[in-house]
PDB file of C-alpha atoms in Angstrom:
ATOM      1  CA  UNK A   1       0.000   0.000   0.000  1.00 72.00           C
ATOM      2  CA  UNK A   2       2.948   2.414   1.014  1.00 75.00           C
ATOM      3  CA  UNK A   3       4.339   2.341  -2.789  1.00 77.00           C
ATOM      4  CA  UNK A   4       1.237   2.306  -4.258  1.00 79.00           C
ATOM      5  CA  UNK A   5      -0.098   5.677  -2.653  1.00 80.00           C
ATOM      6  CA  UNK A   6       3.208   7.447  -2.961  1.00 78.00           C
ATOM      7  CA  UNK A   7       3.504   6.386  -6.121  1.00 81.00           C
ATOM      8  CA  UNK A   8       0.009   7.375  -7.604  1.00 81.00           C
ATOM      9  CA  UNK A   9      -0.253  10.643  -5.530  1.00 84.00           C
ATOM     10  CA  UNK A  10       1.260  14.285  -6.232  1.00 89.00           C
ATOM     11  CA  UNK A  11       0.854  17.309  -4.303  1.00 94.00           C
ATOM     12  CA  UNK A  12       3.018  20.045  -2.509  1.00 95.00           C
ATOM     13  CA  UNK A  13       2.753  18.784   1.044  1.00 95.00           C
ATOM     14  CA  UNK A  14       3.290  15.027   0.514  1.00 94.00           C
ATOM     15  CA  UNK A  15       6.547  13.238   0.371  1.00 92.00           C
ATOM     16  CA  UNK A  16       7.307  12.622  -3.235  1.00 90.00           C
ATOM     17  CA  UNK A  17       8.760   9.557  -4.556  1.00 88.00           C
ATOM     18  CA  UNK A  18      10.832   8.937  -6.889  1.00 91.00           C
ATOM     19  CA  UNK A  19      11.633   5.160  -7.126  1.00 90.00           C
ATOM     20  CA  UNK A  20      10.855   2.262  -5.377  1.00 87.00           C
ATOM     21  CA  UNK A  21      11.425  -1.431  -5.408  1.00 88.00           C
ATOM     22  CA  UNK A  22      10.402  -4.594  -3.790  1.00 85.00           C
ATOM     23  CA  UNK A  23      12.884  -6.851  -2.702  1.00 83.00           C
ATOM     24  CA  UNK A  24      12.315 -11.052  -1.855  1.00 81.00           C
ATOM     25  CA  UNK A  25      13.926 -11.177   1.567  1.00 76.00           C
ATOM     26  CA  UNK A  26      14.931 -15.045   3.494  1.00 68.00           C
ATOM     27  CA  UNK A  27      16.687 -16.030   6.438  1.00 62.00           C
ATOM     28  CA  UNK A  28      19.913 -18.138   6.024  1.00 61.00           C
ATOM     29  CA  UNK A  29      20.118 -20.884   8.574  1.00 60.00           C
ATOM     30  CA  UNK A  30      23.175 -22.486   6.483  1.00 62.00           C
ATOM     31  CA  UNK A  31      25.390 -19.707   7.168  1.00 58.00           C
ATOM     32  CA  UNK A  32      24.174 -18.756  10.746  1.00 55.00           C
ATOM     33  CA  UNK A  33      23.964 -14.968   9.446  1.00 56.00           C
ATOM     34  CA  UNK A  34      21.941 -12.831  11.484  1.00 53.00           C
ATOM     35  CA  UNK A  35      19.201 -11.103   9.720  1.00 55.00           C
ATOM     36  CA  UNK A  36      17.337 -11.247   6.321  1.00 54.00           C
ATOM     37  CA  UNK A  37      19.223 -11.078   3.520  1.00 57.00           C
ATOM     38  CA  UNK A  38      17.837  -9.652   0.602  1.00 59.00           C
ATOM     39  CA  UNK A  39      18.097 -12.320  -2.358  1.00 56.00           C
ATOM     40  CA  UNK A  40      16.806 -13.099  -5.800  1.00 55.00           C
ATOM     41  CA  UNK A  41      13.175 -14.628  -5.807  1.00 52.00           C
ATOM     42  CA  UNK A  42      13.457 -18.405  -4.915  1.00 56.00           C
ATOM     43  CA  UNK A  43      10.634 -20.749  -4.530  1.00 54.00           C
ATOM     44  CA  UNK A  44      10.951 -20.456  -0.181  1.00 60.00           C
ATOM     45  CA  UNK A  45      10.117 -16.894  -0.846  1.00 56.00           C
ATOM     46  CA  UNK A  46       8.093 -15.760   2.172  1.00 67.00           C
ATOM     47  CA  UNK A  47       8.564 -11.767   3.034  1.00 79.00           C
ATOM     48  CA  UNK A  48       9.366  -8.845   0.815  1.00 80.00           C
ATOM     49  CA  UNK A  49      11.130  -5.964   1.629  1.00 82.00           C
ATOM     50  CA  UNK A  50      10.168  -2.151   0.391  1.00 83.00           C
ATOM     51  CA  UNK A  51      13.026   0.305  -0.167  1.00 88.00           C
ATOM     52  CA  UNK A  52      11.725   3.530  -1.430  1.00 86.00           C
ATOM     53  CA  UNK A  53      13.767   6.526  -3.038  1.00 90.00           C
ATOM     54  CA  UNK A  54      11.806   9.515  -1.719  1.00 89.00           C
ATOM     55  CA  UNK A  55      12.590  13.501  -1.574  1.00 92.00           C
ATOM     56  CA  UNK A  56      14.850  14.631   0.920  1.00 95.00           C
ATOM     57  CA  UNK A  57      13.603  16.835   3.870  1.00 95.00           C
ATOM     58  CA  UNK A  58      15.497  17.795   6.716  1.00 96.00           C
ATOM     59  CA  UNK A  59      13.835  16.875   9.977  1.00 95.00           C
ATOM     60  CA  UNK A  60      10.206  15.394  11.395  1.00 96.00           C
ATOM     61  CA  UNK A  61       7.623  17.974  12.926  1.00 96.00           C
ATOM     62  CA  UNK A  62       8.688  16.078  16.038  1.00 94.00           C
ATOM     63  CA  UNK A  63      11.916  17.081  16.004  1.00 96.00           C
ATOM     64  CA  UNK A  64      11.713  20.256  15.227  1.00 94.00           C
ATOM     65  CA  UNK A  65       8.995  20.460  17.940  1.00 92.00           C
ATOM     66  CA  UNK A  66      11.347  19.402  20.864  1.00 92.00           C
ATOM     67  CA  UNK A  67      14.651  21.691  18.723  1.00 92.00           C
ATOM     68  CA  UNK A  68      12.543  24.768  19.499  1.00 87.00           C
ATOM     69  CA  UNK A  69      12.206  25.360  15.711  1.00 90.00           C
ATOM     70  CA  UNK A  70       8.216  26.270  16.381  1.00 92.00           C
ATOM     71  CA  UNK A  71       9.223  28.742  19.428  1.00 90.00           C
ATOM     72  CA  UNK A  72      11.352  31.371  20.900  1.00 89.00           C
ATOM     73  CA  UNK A  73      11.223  30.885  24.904  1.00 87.00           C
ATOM     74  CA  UNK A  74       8.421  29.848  26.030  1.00 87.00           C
ATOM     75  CA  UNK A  75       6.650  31.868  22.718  1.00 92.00           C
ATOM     76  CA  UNK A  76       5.337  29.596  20.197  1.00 94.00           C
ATOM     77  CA  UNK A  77       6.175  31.032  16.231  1.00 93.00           C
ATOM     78  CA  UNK A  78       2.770  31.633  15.681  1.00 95.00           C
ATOM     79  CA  UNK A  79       3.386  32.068  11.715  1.00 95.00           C
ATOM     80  CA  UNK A  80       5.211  29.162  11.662  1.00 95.00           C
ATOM     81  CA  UNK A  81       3.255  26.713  13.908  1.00 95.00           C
ATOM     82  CA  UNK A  82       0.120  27.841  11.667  1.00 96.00           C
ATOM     83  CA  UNK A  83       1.432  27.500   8.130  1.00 96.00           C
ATOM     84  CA  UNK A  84       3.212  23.975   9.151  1.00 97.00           C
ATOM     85  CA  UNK A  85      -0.661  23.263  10.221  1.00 96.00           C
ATOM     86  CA  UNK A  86      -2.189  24.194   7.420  1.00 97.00           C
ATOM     87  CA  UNK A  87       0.463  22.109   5.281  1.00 97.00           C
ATOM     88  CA  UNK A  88      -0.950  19.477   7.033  1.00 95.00           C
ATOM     89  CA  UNK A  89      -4.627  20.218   6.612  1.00 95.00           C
ATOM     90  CA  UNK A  90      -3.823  20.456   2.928  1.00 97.00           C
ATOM     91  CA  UNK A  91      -1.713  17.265   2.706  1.00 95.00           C
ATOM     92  CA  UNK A  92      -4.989  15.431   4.740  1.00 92.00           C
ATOM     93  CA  UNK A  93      -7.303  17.376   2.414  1.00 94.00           C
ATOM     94  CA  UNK A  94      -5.779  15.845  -0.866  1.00 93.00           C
ATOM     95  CA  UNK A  95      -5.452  12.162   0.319  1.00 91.00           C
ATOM     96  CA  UNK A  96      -9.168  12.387   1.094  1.00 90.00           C
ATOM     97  CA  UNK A  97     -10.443  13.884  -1.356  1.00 91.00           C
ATOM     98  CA  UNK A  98      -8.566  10.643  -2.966  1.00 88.00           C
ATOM     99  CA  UNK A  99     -11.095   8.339  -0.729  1.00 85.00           C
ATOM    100  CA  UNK A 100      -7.276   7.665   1.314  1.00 86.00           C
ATOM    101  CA  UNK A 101      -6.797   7.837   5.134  1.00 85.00           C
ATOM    102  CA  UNK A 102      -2.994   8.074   6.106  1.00 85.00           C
ATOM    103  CA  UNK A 103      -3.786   5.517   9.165  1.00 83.00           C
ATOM    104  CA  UNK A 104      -0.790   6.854  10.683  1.00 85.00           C
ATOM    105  CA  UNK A 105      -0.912  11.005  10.949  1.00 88.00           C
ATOM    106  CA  UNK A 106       2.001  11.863  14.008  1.00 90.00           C
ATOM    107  CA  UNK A 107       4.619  14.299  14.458  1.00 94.00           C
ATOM    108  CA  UNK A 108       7.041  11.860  13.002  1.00 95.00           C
ATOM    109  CA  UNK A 109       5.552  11.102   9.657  1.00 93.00           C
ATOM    110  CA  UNK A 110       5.543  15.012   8.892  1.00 96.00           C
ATOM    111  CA  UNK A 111       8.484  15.954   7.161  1.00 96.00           C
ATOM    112  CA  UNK A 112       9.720  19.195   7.333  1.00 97.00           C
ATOM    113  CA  UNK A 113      12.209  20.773   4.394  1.00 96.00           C
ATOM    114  CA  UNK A 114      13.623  24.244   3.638  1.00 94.00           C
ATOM    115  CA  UNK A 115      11.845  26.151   1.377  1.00 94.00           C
ATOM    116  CA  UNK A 116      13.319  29.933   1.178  1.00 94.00           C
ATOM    117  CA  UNK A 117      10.066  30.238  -1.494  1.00 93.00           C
ATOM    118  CA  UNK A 118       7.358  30.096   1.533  1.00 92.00           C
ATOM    119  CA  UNK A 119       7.182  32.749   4.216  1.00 92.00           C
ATOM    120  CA  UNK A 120       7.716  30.705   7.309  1.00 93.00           C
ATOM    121  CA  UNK A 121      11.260  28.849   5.889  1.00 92.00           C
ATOM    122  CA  UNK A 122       9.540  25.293   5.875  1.00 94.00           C
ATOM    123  CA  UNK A 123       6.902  23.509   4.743  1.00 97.00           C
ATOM    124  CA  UNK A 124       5.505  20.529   5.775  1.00 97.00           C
ATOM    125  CA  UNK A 125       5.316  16.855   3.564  1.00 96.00           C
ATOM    126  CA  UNK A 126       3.233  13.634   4.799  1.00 94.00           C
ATOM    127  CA  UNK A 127       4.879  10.819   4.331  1.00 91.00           C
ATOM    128  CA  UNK A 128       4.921   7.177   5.873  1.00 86.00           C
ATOM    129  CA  UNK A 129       2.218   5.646   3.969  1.00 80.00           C
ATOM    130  CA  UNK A 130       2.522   2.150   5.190  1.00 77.00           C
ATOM    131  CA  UNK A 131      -0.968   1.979   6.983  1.00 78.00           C
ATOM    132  CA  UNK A 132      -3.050   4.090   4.567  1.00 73.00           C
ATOM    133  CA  UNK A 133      -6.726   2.223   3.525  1.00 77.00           C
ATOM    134  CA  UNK A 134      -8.316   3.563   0.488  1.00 73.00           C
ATOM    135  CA  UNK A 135     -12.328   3.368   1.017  1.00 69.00           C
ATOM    136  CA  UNK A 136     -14.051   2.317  -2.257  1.00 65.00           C
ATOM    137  CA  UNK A 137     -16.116   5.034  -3.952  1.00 62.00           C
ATOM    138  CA  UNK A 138     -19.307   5.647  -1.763  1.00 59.00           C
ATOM    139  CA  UNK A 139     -17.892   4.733   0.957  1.00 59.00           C
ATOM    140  CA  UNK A 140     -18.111   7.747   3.772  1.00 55.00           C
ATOM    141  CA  UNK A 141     -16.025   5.948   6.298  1.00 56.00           C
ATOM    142  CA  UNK A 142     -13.574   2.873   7.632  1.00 57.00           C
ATOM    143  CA  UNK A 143     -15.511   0.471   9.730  1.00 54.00           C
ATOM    144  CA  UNK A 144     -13.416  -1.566  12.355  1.00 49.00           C
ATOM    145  CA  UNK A 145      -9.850   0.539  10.928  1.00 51.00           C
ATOM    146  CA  UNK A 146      -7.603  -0.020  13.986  1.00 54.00           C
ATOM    147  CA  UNK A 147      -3.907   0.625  12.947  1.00 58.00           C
ATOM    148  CA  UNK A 148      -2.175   3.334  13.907  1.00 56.00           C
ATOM    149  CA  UNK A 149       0.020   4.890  16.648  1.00 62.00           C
ATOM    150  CA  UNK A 150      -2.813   4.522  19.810  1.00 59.00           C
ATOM    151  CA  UNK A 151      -1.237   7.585  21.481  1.00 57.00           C
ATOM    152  CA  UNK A 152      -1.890   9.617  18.015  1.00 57.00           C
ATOM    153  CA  UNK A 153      -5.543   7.998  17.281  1.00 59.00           C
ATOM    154  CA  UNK A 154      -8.858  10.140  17.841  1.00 55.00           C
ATOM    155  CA  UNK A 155     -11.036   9.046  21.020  1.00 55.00           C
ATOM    156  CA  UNK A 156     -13.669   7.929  18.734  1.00 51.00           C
ATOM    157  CA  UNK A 157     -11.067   5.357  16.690  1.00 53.00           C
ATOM    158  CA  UNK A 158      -9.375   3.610  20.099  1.00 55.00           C
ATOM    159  CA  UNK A 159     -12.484   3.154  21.933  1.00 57.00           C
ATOM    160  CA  UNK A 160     -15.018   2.077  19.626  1.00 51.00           C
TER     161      UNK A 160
END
């Protein structure tokens, strides 16, 4: 699901991607290597592995919220802290309008890169697409959609 929305989706506050691949993956007991190893497809093919080639940004929102990047003091950067929001909004906006729910919206899957084109210095990308659902059509919601960092879930999602 991961390459297939960042793959089929384009707008200024997501994460854009430029390549990705997927990768047959096995565990050698012969060798007693720890790890998978990443391998040519063989008929004991179990798990794949994703790599993705994606833009480059320079931190998470998280970060940048505990690097005091979104405040002087004890003074939140009001023009900052409301354009990275609205990036966000807009990022949301576009995936749903798409029929797509992220499934995993947190201060770490906002990317934040330089931009000396926008007012506030930065604007923020979504990214992180591994738990996105796309509803079908008519569908107005997700029934039972439980993924998700719990802390980061709406009261209504964790307690249903």
């Amino acid at each position: 699901m991961e390459a297939a929305v960042s793959t089929a989706t384009s707008h200024p506050n997501l994460v854009s991607t430029y390549y990705y691949d997927i990768k047959p993956v096995y565990h050698d007991l012969d060798t007693r290597e720890g790890g998978l190893q990443v391998t040519r497809a063989t008929q004991h093919t179990e798990d794949w592995k994703l790599f993705l080639v994606l833009e480059y940004c320079h931190c998470t929102l998280g970060y940048a919220m505990r690097a005091d990047l979104l405040h002087k003091g004890q003074m939140p950067i009001w023009d900052r802290v409301l354009q990275l929001l609205l990036d966000v909004a807009q990022g949301t906006l576009y995936l749903h309008n798409l029929q797509i729910i992220h499934g995993d919206l947190k201060p770490e899957n906002v990317l934040l890169k330089a931009d000396k084109e926008v007012a506030v210095g930065l604007i923020a990308k979504l990214t992180d697409f591994g738990l996105a659902i796309s509803l079908g059509p008519t569908a107005t919601h997700a029934s039972n959609f439980r993924s998700g960092t719990p802390f980061y879930c709406a009261p209504e999602v964790c307690c249903s």
